[in-house]
CSV table of C-alpha atoms and ligand atoms in Angstrom, one decimal:
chain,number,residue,atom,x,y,z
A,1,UNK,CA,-48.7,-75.3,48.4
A,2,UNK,CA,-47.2,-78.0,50.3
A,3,UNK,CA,-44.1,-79.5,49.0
A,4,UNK,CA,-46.3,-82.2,47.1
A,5,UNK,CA,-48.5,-79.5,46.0
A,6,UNK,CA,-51.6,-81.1,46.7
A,7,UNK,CA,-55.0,-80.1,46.2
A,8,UNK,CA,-57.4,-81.9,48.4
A,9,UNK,CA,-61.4,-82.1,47.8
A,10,UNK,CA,-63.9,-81.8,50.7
A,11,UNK,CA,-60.4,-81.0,52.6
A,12,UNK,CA,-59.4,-79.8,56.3
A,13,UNK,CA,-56.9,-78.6,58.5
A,14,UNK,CA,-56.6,-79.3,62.4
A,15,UNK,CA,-55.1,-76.3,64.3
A,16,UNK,CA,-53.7,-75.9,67.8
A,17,UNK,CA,-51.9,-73.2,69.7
A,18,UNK,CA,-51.3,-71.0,66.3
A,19,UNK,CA,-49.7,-73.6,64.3
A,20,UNK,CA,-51.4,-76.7,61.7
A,21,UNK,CA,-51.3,-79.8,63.2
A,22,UNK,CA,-53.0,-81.9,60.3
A,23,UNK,CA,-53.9,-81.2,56.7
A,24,UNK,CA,-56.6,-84.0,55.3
A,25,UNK,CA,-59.6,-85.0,54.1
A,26,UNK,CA,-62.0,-84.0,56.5
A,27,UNK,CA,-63.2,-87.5,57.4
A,28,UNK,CA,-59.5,-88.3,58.6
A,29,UNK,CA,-59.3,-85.4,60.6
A,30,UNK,CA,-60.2,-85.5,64.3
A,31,UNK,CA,-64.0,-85.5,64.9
A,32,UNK,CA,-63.8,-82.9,67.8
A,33,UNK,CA,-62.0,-79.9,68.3
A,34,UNK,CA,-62.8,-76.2,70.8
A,35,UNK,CA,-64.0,-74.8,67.7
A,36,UNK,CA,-65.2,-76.3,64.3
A,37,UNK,CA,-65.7,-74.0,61.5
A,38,UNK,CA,-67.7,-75.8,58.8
A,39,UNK,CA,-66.3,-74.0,54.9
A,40,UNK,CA,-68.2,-76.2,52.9
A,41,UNK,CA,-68.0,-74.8,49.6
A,42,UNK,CA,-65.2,-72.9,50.5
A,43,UNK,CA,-61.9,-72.8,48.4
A,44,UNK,CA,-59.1,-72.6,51.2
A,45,UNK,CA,-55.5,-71.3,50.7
A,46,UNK,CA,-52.4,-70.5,52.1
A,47,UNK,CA,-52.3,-66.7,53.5
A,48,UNK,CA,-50.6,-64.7,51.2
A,49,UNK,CA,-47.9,-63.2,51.4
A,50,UNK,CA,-47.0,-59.3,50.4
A,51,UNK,CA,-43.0,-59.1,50.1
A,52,UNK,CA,-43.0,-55.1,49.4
A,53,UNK,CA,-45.6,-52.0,50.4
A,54,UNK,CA,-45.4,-48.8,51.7
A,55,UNK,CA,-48.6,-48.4,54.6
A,56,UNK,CA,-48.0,-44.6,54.3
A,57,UNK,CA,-49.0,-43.9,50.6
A,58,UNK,CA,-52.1,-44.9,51.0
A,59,UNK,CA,-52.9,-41.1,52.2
A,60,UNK,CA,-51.5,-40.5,48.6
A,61,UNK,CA,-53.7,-42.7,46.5
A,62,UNK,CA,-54.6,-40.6,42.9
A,63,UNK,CA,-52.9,-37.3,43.6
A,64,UNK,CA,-54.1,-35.3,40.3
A,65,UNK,CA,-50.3,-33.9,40.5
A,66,UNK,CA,-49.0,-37.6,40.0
A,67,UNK,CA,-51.1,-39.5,38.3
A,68,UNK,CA,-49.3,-39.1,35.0
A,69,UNK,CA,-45.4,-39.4,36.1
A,70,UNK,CA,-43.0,-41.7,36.4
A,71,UNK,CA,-41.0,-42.6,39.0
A,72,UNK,CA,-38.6,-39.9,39.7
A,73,UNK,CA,-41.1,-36.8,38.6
A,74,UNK,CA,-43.7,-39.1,41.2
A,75,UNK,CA,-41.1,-39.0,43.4
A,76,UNK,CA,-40.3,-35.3,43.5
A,77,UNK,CA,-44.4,-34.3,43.6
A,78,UNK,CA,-44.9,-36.6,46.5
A,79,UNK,CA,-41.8,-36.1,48.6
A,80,UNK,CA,-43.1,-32.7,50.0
A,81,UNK,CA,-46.8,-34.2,50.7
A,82,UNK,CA,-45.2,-37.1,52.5
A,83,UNK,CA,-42.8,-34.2,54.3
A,84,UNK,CA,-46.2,-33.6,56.2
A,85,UNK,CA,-46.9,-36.9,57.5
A,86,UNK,CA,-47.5,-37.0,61.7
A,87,UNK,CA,-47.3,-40.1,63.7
A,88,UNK,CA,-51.2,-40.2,63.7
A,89,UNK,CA,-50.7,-40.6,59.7
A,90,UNK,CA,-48.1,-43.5,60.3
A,91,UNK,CA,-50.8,-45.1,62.9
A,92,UNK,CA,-54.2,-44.7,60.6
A,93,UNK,CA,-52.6,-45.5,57.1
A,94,UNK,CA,-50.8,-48.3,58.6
A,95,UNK,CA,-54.6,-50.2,60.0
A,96,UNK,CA,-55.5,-49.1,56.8
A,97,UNK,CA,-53.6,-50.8,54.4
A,98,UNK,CA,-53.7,-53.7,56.3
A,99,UNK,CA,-57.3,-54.0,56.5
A,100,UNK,CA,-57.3,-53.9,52.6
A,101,UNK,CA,-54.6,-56.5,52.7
A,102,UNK,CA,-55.9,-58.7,55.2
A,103,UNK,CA,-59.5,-58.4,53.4
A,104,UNK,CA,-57.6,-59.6,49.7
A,105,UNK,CA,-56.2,-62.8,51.8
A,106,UNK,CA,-52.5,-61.3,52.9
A,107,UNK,CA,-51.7,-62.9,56.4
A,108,UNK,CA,-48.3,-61.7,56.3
A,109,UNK,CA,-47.2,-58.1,55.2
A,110,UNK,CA,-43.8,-56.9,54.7
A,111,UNK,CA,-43.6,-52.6,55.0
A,112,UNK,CA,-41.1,-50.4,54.2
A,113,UNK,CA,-41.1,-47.3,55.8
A,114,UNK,CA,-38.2,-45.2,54.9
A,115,UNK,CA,-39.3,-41.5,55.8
A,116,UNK,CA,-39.6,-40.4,59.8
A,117,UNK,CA,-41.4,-36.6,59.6
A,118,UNK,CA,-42.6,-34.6,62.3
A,119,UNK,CA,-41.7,-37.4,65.5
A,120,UNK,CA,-42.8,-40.0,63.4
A,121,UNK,CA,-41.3,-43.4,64.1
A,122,UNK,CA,-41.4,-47.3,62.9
A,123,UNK,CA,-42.9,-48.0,66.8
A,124,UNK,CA,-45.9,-46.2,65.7
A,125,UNK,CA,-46.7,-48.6,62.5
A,126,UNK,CA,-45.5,-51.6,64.4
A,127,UNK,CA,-47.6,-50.2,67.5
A,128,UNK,CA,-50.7,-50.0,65.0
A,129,UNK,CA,-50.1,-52.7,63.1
A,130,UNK,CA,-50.9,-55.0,65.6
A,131,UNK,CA,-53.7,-53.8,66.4
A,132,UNK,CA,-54.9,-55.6,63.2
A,133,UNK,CA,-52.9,-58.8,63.7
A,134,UNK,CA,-51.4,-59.6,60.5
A,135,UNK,CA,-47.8,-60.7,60.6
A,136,UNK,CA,-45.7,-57.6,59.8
A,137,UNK,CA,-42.1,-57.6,58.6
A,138,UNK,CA,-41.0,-53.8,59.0
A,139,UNK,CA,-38.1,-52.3,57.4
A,140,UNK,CA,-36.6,-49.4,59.2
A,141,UNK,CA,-36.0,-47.7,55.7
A,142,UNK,CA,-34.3,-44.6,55.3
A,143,UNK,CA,-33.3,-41.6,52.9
A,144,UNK,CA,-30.1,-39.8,53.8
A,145,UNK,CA,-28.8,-38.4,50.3
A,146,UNK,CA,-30.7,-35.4,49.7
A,147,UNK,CA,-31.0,-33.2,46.4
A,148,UNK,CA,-27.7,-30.6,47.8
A,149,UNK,CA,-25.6,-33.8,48.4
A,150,UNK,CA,-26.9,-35.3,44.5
A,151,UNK,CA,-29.7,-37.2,45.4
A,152,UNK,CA,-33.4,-37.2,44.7
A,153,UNK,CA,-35.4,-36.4,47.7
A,154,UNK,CA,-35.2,-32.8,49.2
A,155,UNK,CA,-33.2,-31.9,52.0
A,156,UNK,CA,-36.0,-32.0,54.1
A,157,UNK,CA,-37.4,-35.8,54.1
A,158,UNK,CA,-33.9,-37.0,54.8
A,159,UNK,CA,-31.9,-37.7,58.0
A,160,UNK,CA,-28.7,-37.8,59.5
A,161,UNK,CA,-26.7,-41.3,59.1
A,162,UNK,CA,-25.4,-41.9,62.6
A,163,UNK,CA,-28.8,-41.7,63.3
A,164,UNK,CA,-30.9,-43.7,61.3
A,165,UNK,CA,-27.9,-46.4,62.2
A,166,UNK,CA,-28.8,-46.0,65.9
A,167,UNK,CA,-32.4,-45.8,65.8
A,168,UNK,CA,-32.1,-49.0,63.4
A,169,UNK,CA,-30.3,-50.9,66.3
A,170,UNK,CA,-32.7,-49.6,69.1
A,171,UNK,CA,-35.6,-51.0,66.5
A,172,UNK,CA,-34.5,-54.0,65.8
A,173,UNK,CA,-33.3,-54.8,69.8
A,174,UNK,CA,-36.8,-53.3,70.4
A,175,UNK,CA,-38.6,-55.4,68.0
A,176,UNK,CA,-37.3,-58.7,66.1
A,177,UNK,CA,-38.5,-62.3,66.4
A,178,UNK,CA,-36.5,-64.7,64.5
A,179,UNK,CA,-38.6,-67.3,66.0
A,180,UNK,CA,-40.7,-69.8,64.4
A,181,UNK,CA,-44.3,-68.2,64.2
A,182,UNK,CA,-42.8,-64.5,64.6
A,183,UNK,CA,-45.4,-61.9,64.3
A,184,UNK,CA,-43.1,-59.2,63.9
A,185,UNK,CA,-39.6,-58.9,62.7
A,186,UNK,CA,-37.6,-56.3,61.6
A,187,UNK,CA,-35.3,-55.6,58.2
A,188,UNK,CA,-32.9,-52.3,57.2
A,189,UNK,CA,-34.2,-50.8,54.2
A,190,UNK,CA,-31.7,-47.8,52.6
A,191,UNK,CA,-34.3,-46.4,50.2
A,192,UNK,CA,-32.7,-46.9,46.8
A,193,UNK,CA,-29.6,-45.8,45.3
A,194,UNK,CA,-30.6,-42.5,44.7
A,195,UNK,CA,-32.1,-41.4,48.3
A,196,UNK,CA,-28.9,-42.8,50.5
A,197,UNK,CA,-24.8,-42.8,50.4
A,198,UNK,CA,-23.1,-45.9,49.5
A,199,UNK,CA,-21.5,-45.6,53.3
A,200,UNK,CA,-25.1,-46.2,54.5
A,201,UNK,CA,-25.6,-48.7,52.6
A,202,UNK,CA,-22.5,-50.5,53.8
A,203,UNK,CA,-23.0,-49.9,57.2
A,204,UNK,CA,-26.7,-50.8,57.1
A,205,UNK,CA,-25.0,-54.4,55.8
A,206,UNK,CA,-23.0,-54.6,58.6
A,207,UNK,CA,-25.7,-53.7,61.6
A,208,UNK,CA,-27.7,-56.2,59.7
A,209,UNK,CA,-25.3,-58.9,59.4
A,210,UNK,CA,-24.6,-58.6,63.1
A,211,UNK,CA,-28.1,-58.9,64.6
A,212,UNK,CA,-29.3,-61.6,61.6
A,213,UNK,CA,-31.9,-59.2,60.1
A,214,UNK,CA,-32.5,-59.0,56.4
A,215,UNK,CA,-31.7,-56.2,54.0
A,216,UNK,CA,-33.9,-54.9,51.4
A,217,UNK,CA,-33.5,-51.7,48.6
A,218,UNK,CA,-35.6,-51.3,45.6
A,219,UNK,CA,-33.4,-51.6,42.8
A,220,UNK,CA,-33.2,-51.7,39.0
A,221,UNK,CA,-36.6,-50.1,39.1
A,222,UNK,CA,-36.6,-48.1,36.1
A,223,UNK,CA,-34.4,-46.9,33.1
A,224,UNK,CA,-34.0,-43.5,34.9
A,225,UNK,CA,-32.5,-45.4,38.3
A,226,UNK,CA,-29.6,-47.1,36.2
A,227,UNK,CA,-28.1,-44.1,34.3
A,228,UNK,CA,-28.0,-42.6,38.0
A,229,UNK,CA,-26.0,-45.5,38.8
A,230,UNK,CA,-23.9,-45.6,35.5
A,231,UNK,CA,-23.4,-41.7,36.0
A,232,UNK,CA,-22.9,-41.4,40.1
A,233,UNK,CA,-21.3,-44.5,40.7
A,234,UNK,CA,-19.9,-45.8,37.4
A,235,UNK,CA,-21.8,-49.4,37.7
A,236,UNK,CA,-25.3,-50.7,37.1
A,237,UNK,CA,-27.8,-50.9,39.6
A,238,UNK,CA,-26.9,-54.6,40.1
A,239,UNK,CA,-22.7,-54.5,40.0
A,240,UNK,CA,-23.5,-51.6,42.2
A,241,UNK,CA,-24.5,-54.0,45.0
A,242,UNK,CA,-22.0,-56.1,44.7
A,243,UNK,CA,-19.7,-53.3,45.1
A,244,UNK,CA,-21.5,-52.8,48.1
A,245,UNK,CA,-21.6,-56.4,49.1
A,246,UNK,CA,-25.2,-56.5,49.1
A,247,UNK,CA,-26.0,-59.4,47.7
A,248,UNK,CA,-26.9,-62.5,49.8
A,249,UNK,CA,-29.5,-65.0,51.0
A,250,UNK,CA,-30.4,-62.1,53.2
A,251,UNK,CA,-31.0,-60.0,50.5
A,252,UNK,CA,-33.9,-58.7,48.5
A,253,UNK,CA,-34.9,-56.1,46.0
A,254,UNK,CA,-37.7,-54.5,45.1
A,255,UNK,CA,-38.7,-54.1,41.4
A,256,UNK,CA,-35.9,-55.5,39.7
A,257,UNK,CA,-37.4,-55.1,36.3
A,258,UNK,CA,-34.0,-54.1,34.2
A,259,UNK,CA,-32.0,-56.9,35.3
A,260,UNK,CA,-29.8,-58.6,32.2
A,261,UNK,CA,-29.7,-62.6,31.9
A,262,UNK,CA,-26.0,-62.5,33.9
A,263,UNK,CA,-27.7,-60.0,36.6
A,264,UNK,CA,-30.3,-62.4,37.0
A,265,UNK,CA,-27.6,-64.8,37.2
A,266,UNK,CA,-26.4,-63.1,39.9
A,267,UNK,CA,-29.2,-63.2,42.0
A,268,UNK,CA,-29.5,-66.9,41.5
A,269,UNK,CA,-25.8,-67.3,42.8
A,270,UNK,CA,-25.6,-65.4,45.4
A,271,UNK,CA,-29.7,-66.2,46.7
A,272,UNK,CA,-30.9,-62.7,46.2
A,273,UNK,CA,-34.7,-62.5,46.5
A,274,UNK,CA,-37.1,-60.8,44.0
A,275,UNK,CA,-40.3,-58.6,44.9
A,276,UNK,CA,-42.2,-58.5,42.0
A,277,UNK,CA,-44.7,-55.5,41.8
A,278,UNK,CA,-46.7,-55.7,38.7
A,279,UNK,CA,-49.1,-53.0,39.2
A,280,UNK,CA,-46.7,-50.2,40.1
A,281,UNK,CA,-44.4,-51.0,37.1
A,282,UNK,CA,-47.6,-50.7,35.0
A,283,UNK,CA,-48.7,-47.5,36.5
A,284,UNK,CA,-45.0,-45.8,36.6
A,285,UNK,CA,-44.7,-47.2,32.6
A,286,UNK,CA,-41.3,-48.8,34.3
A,287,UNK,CA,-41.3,-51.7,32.3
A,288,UNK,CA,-41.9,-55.5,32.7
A,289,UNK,CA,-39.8,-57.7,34.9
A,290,UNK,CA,-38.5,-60.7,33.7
A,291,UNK,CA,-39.9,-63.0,36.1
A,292,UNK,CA,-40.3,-66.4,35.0
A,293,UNK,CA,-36.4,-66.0,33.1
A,294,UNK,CA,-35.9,-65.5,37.2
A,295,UNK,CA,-37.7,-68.9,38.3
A,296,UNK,CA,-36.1,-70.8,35.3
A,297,UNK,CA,-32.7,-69.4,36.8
A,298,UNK,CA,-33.7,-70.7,40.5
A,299,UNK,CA,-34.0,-67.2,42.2
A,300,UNK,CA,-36.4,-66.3,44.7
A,301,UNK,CA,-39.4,-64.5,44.0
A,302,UNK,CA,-42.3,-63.3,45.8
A,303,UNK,CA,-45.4,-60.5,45.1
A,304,UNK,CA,-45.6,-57.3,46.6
A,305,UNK,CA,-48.3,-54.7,45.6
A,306,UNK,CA,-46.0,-51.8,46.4
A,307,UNK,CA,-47.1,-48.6,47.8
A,308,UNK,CA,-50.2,-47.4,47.1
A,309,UNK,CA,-49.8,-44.5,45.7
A,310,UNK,CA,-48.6,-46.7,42.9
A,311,UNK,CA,-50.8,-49.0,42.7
A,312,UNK,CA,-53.5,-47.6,44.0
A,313,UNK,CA,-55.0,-50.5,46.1
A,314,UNK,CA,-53.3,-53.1,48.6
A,315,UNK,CA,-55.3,-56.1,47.0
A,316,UNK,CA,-52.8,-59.0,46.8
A,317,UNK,CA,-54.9,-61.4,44.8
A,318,UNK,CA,-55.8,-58.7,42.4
A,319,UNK,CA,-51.3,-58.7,42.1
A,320,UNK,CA,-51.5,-62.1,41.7
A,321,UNK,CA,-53.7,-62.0,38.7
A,322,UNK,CA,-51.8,-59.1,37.0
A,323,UNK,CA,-48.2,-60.9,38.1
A,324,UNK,CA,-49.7,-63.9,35.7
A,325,UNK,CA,-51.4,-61.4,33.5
A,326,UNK,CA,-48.0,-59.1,33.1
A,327,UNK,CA,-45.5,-62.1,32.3
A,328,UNK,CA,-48.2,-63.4,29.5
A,329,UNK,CA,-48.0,-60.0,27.8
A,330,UNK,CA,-44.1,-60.1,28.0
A,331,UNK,CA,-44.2,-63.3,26.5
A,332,UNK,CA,-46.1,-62.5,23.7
A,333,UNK,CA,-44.3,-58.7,23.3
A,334,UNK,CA,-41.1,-60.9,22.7
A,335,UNK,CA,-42.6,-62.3,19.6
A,336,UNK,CA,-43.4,-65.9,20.9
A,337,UNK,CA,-46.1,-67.8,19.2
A,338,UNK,CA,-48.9,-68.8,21.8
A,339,UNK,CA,-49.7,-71.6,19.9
A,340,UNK,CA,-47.7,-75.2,18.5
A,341,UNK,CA,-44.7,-76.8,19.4
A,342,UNK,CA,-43.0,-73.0,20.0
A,343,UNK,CA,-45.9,-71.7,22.7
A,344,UNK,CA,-43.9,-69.9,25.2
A,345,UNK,CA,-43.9,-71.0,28.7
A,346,UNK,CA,-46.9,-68.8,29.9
A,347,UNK,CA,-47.4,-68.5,33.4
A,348,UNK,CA,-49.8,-70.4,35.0
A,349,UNK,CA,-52.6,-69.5,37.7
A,350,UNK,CA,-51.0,-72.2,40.2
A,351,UNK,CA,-46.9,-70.6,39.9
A,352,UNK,CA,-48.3,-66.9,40.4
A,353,UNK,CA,-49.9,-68.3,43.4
A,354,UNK,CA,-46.6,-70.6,44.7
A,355,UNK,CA,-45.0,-66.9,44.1
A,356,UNK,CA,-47.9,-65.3,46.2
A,357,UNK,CA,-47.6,-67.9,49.2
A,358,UNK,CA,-43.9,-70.0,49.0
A,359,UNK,CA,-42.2,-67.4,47.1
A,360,UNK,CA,-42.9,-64.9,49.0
A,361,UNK,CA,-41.6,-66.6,52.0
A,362,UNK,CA,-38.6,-67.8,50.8
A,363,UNK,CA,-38.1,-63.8,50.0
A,364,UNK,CA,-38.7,-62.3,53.4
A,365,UNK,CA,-36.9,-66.0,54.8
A,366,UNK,CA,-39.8,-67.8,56.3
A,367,UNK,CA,-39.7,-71.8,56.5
A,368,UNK,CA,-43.1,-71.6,59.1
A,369,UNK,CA,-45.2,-69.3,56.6
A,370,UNK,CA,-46.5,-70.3,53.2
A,371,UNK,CA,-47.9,-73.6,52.2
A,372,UNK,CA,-50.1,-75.3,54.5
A,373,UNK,CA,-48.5,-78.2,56.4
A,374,UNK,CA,-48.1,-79.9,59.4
A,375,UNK,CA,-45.9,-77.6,61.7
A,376,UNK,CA,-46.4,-74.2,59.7
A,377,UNK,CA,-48.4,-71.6,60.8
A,378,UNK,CA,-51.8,-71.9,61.0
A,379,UNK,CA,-52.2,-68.8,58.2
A,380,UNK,CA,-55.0,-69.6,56.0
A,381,UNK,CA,-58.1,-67.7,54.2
A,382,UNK,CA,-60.8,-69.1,52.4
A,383,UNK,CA,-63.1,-67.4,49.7
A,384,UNK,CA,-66.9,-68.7,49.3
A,385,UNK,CA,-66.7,-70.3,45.4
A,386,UNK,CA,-70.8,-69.7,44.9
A,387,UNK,CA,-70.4,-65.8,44.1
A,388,UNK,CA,-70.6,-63.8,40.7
A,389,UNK,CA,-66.9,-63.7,39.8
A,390,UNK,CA,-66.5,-67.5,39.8
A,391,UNK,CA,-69.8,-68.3,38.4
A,392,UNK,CA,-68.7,-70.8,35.2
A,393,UNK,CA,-65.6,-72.0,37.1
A,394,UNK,CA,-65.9,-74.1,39.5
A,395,UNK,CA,-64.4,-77.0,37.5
A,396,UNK,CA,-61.0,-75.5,38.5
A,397,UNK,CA,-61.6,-73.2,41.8
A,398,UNK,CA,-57.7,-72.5,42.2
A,399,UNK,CA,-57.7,-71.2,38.6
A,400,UNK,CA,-60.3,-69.3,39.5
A,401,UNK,CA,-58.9,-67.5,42.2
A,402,UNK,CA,-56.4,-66.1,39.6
A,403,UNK,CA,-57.9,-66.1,36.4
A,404,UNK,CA,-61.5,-64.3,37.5
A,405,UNK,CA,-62.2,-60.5,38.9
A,406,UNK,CA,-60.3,-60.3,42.1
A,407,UNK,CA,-62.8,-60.9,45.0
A,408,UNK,CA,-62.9,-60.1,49.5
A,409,UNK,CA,-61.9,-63.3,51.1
A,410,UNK,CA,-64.7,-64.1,53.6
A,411,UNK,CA,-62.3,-65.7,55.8
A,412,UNK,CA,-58.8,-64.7,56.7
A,413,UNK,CA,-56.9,-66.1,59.7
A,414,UNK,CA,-53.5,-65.4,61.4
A,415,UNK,CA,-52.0,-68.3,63.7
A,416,UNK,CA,-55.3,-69.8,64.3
A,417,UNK,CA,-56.8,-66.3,65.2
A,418,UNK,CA,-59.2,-64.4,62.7
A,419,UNK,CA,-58.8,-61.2,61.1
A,420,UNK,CA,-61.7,-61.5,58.8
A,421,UNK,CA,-64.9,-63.7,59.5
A,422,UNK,CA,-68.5,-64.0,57.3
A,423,UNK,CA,-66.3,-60.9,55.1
A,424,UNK,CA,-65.8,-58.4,58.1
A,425,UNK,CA,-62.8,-57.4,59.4
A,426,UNK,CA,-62.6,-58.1,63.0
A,427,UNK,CA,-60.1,-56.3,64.5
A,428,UNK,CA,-61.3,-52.4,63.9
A,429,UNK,CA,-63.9,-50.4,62.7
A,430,UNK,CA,-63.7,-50.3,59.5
A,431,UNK,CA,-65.9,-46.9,58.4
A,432,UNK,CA,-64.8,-44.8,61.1
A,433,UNK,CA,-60.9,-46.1,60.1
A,434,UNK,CA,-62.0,-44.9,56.5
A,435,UNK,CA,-63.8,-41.8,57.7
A,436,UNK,CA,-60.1,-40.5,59.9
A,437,UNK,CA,-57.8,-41.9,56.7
A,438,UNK,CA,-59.7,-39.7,54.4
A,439,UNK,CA,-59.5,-36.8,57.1
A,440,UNK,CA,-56.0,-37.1,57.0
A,441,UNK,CA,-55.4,-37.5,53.3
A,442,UNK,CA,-57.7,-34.3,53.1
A,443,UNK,CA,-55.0,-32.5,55.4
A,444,UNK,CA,-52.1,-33.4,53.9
A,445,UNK,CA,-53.2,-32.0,50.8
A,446,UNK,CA,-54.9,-28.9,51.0
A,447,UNK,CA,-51.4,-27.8,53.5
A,448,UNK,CA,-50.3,-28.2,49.9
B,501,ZN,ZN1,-41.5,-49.3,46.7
């Protein structure tokens, strides 16, 4: 995934202090080194790169209530579960859906928090989150348009908006790196149109522009979202944030699956960024994103797996294969012939991985993240190819990674450091994490 996009046999990569120093062919590389790790057989690739989750659903994986919904009625079961939620919660599903990610190859994860019950607070999923040591981009999200005011949510998940404006200041003084090799920065996420005030919105844009943080919303999720717009605020989801002005290089949505060839034209323009969640559009029947229209019209686009309690799972390379999987079946459902001189432009494994690893970075505005090159960060994993799920194709290993059953990596590393190593997860135990997040699930639920 470096700007050549080369693929180099019997390859290797030279690391010092955090960052890669030299990408080669092993026998070019230097013959010593403090540590040596021999991944012989080994396919090795970029970290990837999640551009959109929410840590906290994971408590709310396969709720019988909403497993059959879409968005809003998921919404409206889930928002008084959530309304439960302590800062222990914050802390254990935070390690946990980072140990999923990091264990699926995700080096870098971007969260977006926006609810804050019972003293909970972004410190504690930053505080947590590094405890695990994947790069986390965290969006102080919030909700402040509740159902008596016309929104979504009820009263109760939502807060005041001189409030969430100063805690978002404190947060991001507190918090965000813009440096090269940042582990943590921090973005303002208003929910969506239908959980915040367009006043929040604007001066969310404002704090942001002032401190140089990045703004993110999901938008133009579903068919339900934009006649909210059309009735509320007399625009589509998209005009509605140029009303707002919040459209930018510092931009980017979530979802974006009803988007019309001039709103995608918009994006392109004005260098709005894409997160493209396959899985949870599948799962909330929202639709299919247009995505390769978007990378034929030059906007950004990155993967995220969304939250997990609609997905269900935080397994990035499992996203990439439905991301390629998901844009085939749009291709076809618009009548194109997969065969002769009309064969639509299907979506190969090697662009849903350049949108798992350099699209994902453009997104969340990373030039040191994302391809592996001299001077990036030294954010790799590496999957052992003699295994089950590749057995048959190993005459195209890369393809393989995308095309076959989604598998562990056996090695993931952040800036030179590992998270995962032989398949285990380093930085926590990972059965007693499982045992307290299944305590907690357990809780939240039967206080139903
Ligand atoms: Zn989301």
């Amino acid at each position: 995934m470096d700007d050549h996009r080369r693929e180099i046999q019997d390859g290797g990569l030279f690391i010092r202090d955090g960052f890669v120093e030299q990408v080669d062919s092993t026998n070019k590389l230097p013959s010593t080194a403090d540590e040596v790790l021999d991944l012989s057989g080994h396919l090795i690739v970029p970290g990837l790169i999640n551009t959109h989750h929410h840590f906290y659903q994971t408590l709310t994986r396969a709720v019988p209530a909403a497993q059959n919904a879409n968005l809003f009625n998921w919404l409206k079961t889930l928002y008084p579960i959530w309304a439960r939620m302590t800062p222990e919660d914050i802390r254990i599903s935070t390690q946990t859906a980072l140990a999923e990610l990091a264990l699926s190859g995700c080096t870098t994860a971007s969260d977006h928090l926006y609810l804050f019950p019972n003293g909970s607070r972004l410190d504690d999923e930053i505080h947590a989150g590094r405890e695990i040591g994947v790069r986390l981009h965290a969006a102080r999200g919030s909700m402040s348009l509740g159902e008596s005011k016309g929104g979504l949510p009820p009263d109760s998940v939502v807060e005041d908006e001189d409030e969430i404006l100063k805690d978002s200041q404190r947060l991001i003084e507190t918090y965000h790196d813009p440096n090269p090799g940042a582990s943590t920065q921090v973005f303002l996420a208003p929910c969506s149109p239908f959980s915040v005030s367009p006043d929040l919105m604007r001066q969310s844009a404002i704090l942001a522009r002032e401190y140089k943080v990045r703004l993110h919303t999901h938008l133009a999720e579903t068919q339900d979202e934009e006649a909210f717009c059309l009735e509320l605020f007399g625009y589509r989801p998209v005009a509605y944030m140029q009303h707002l002005n919040w459209v930018g290089p510092d931009v980017w949505f979530a979802h974006s699956v009803h988007v019309n060839e001039e709103e995608i034209g918009v994006y392109a323009q004005t260098g709005c960024g894409v997160a493209h969640c396959p899985t949870s559009n599948m799962r909330l029947a929202s639709g299919i994103a247009p995505v390769l229209d978007m990378l034929q019209a030059g906007v950004k686009v990155g993967l995220g797996v969304d939250g997990s309690a609609s997905n269900d799972g935080s397994h990035l390379l499992e996203e990439m294969r439905q991301a390629m999987m998901v844009a085939r079946l749009r291709a076809g459902l618009r009548g194109a012939s997969l065969s002769g001189d009309q064969a639509p432009q299907l979506m190969t494994a090697r662009q849903a991985l350049e949108i798992a690893t350099r699209g994902s970075a453009s997104v969340l505005g990373r030039m040191d993240i994302g391809a592996l090159a001299p001077g990036m960060c030294a954010d790799f994993f590496a999957v052992d190819l003699n295994r089950l799920e590749y057995a048959g194709a190993l005459h195209d290993p890369v393809a393989a990674l995308v095309f076959c059953s989604p598998v562990r990596a056996d090695y993931t590393v952040v800036g030179g450091k590992f998270i995962v190593k032989e398949g285990q997860l380093l930085p926590i135990d990972l059965p007693v994490l499982i045992e307290r997040h299944n305590r907690a699930a357990t809780r939240l639920l039967s206080d139903a």
